[in-house]
Coordinates of N, CA and C in Angstrom, one line a residue:
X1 N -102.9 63.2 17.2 CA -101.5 63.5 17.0 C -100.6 62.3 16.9
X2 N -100.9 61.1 17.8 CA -100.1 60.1 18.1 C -100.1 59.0 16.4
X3 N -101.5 59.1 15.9 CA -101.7 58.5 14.4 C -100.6 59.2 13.7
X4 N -100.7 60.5 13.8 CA -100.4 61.0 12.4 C -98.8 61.1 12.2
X5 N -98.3 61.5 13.6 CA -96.5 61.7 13.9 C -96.0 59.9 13.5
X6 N -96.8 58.9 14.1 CA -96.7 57.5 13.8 C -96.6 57.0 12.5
X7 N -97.6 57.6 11.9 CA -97.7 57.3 10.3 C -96.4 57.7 9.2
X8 N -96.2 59.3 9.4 CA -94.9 59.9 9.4 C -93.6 59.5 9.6
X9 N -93.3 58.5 10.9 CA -92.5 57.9 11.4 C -92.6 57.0 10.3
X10 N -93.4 56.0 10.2 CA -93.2 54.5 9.6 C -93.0 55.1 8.1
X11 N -93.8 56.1 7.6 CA -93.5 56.3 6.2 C -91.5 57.1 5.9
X12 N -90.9 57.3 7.0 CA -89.7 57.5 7.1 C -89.1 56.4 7.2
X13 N -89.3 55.2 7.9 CA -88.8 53.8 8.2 C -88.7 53.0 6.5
X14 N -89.4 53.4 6.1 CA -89.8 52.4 4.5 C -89.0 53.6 3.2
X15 N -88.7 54.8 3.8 CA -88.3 55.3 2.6 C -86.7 54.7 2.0
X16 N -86.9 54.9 1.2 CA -85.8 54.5 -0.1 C -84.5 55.2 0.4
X17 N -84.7 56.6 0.5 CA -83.6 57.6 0.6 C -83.8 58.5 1.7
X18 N -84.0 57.4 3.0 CA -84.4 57.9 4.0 C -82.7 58.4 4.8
X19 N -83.0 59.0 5.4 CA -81.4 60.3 6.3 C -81.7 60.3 7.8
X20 N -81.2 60.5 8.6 CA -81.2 60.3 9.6 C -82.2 61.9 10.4
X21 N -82.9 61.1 11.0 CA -84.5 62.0 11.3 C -83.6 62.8 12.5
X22 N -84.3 64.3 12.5 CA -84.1 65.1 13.7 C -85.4 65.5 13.9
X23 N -86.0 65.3 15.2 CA -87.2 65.7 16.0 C -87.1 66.6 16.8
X24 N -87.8 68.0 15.8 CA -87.2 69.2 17.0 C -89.0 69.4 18.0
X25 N -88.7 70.2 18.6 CA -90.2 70.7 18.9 C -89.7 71.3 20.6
X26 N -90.3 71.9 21.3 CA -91.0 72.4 22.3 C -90.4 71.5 23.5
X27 N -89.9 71.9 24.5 CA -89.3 71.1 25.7 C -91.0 70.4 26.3
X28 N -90.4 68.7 26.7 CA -91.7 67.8 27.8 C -92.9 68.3 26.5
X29 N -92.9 67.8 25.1 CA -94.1 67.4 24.8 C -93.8 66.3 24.0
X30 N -93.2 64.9 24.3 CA -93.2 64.0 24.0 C -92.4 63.7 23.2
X31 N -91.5 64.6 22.5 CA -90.6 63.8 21.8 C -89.8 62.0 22.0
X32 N -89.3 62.1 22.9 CA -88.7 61.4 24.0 C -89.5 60.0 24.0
X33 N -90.9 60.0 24.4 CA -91.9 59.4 24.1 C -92.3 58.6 22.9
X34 N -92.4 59.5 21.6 CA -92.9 59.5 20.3 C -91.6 58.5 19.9
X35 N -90.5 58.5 19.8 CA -89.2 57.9 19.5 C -89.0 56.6 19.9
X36 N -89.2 56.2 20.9 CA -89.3 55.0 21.8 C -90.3 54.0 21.5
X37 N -91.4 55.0 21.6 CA -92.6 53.9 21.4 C -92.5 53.4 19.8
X38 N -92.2 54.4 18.7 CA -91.5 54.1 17.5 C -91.3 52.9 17.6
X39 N -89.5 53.1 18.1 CA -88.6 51.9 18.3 C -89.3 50.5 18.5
X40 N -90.1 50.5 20.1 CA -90.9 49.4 20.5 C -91.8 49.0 19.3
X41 N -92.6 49.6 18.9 CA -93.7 49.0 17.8 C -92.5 48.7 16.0
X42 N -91.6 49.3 15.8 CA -91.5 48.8 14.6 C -90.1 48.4 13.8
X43 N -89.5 47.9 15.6 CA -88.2 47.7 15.6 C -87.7 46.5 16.0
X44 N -86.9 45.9 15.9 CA -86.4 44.7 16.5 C -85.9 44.9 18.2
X45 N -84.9 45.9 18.0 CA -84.5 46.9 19.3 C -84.4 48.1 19.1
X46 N -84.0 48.9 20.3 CA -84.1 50.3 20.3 C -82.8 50.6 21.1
X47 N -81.6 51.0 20.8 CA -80.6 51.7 21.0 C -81.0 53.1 21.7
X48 N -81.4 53.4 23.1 CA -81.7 54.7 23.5 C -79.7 55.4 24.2
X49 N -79.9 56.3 23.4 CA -78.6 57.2 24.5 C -79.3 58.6 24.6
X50 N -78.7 59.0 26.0 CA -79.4 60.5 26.0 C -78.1 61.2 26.4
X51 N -77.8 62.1 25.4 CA -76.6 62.9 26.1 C -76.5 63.9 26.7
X52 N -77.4 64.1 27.2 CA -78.2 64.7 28.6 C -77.8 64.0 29.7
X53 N -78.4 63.0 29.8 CA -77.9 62.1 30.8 C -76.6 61.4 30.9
X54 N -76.0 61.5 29.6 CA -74.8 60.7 29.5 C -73.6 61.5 29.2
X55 N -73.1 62.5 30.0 CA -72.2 63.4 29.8 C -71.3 62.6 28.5
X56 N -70.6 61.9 29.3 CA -69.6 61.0 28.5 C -69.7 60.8 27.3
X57 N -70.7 60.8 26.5 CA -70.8 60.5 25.3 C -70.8 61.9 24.6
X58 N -70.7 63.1 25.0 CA -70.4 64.2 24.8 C -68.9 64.0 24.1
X59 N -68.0 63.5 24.7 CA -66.5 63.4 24.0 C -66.2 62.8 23.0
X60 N -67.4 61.7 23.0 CA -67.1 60.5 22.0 C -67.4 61.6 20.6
X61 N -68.7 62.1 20.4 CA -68.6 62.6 19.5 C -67.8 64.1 19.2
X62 N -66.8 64.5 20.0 CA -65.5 65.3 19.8 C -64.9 64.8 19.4
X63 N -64.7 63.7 19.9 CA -63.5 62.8 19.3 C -63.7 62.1 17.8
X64 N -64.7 62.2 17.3 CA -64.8 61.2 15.8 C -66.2 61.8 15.7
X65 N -66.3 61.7 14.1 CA -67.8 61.5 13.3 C -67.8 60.5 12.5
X66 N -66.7 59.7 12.6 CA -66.9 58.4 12.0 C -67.9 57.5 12.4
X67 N -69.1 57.2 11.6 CA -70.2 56.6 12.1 C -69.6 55.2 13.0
X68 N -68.9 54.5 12.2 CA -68.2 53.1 12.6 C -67.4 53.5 13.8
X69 N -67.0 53.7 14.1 CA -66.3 54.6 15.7 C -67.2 54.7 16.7
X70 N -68.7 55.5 15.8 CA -69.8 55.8 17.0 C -70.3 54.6 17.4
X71 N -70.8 53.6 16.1 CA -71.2 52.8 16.7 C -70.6 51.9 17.2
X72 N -68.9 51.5 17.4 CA -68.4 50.5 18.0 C -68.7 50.7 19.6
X73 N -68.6 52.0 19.3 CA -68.6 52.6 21.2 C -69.9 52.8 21.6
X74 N -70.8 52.6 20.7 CA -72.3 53.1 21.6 C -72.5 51.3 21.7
X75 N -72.1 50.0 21.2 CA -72.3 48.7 20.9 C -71.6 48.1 22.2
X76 N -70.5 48.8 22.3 CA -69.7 48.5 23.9 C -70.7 49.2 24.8
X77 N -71.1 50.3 25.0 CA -72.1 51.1 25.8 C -72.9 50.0 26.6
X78 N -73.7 49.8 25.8 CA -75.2 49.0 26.0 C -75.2 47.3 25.8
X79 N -73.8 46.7 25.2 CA -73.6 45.4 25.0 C -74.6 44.4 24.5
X80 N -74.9 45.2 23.4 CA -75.4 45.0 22.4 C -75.4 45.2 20.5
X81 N -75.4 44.6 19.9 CA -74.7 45.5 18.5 C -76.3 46.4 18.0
X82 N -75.8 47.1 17.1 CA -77.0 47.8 16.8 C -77.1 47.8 14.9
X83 N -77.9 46.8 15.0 CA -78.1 46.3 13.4 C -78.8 47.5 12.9
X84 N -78.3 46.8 11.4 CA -78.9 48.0 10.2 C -79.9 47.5 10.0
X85 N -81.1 48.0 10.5 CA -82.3 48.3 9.5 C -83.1 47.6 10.5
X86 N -82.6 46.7 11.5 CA -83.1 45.9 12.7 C -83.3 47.0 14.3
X87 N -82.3 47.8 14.2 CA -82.2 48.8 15.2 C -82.6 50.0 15.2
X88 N -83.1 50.6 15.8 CA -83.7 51.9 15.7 C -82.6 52.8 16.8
X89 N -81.4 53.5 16.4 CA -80.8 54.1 17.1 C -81.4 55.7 17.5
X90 N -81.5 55.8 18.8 CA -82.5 57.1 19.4 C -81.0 58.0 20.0
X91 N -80.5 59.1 19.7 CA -79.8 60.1 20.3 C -80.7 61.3 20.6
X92 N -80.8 61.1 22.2 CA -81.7 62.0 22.5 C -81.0 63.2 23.1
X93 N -82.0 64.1 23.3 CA -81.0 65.5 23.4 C -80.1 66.0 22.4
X94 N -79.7 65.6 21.5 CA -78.7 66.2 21.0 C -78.4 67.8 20.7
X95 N -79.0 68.5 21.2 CA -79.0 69.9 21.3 C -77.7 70.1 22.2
X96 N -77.9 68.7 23.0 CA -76.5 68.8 24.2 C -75.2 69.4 23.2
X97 N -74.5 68.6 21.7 CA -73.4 68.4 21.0 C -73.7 68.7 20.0
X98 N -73.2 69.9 19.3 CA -73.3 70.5 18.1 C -72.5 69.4 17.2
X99 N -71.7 68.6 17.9 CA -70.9 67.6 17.4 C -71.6 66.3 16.9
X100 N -72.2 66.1 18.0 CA -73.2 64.8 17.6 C -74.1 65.3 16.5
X101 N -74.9 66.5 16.4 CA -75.6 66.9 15.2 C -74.9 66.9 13.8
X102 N -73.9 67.1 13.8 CA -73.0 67.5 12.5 C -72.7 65.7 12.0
X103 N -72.5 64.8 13.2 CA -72.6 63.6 12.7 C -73.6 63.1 12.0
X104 N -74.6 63.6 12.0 CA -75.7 63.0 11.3 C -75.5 62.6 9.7
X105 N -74.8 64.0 9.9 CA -74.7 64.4 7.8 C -73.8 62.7 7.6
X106 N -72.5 62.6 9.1 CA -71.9 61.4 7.9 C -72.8 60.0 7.9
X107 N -73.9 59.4 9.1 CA -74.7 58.6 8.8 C -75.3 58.6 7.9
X108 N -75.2 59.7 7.6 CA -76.3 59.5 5.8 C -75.8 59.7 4.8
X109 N -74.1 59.9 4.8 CA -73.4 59.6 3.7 C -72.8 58.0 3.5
X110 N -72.8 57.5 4.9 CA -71.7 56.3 4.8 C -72.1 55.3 5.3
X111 N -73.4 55.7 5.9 CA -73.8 53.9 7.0 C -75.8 54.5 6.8
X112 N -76.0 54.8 5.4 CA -77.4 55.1 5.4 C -78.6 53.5 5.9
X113 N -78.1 52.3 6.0 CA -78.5 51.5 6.3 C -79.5 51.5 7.6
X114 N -78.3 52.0 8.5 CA -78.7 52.7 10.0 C -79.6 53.5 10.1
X115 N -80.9 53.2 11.1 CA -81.6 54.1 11.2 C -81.5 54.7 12.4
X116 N -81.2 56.0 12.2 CA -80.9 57.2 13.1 C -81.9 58.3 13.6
X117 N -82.3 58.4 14.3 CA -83.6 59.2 15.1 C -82.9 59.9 16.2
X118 N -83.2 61.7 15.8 CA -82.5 61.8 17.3 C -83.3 63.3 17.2
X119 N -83.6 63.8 19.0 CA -84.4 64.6 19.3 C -83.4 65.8 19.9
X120 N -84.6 66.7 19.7 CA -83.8 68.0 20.6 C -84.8 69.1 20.7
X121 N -84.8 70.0 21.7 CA -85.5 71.3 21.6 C -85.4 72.2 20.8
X122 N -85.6 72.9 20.6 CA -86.3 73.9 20.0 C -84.5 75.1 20.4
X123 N -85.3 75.1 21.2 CA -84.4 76.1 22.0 C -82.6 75.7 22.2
X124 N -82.4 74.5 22.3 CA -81.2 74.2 22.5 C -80.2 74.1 21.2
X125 N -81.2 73.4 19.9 CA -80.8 73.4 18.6 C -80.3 74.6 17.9
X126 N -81.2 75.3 18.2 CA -81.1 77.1 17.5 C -80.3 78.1 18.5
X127 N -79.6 77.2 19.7 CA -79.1 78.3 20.0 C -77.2 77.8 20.2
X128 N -76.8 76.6 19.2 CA -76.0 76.3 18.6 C -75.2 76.7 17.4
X129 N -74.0 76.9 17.1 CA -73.2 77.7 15.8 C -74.0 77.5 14.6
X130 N -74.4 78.1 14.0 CA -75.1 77.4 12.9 C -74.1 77.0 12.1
X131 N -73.0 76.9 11.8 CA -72.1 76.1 11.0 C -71.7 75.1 11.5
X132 N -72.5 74.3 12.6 CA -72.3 73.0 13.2 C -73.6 72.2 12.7
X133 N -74.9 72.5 12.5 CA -75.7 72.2 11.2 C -74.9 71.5 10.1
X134 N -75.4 70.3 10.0 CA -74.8 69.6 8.6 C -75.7 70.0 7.3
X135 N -74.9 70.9 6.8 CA -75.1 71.3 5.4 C -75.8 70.7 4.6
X136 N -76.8 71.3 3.8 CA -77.3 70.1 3.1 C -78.2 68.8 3.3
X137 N -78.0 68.3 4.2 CA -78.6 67.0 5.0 C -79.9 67.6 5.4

């Protein structure tokens, strides 16, 4: 499993007209895991937020889907910047914020540079508005 989800990953990392990845699957089988170790093997850094753990970042994405907003504030976060194509940004949970999901659509209209990886259940995803789903994307 670990080859083949890995392979998948990197052949996402090198695409041309690559969009910002959502990892659904099944609660505690590794998502979380799979993402990270990603980051570690084929990244310069790894930008982890989990907004599960990080209530607060629940607002931020109420407040703006301006990618450049998100990232000024996830850059203050962690005091670090989060380079394009150098950074592997990880939003985990996002099942938490139908808001943070709908952001996706604009990272891959306006800052496709950025690579965006972000996880969620099964369960939490689908039981979200479906018109908070970014269309299309």
């Amino acid at each position: 499993m670990e080859r083949k989800l890995m392979t998948e990953l990197a052949l996402w990392k090198q695409s041309a007209d690559r969009m910002p990845l959502l990892l659904q699957g099944a609660r505690q089988v590794g998502k979380t895991w799979l993402l990270k170790e990603f980051g570690r093997r084929n990244y310069e850094d790894t930008a982890y937020f989990s907004l599960d753990e990080e209530p607060a970042l629940l607002e931020l994405f109420v407040s703006t889907k301006d990618p450049d907003r998100i990232l000024s504030e996830l850059t203050a976060r962690r005091g670090r910047p989060i380079l394009p194509e150098k950074t592997l940004l990880i939003l985990d949970e996002i099942q938490e914020s139908a808001e943070a999901l709908a952001s996706l659509k604009y990272f891959a209209e306006r800052r496709p540079e950025i690579h965006v990886a972000a996880s969620g259940s099964y369960l939490g995803v689908y039981s979200r508005k479906p018109a908070a789903f970014p269309v299309g994307k």
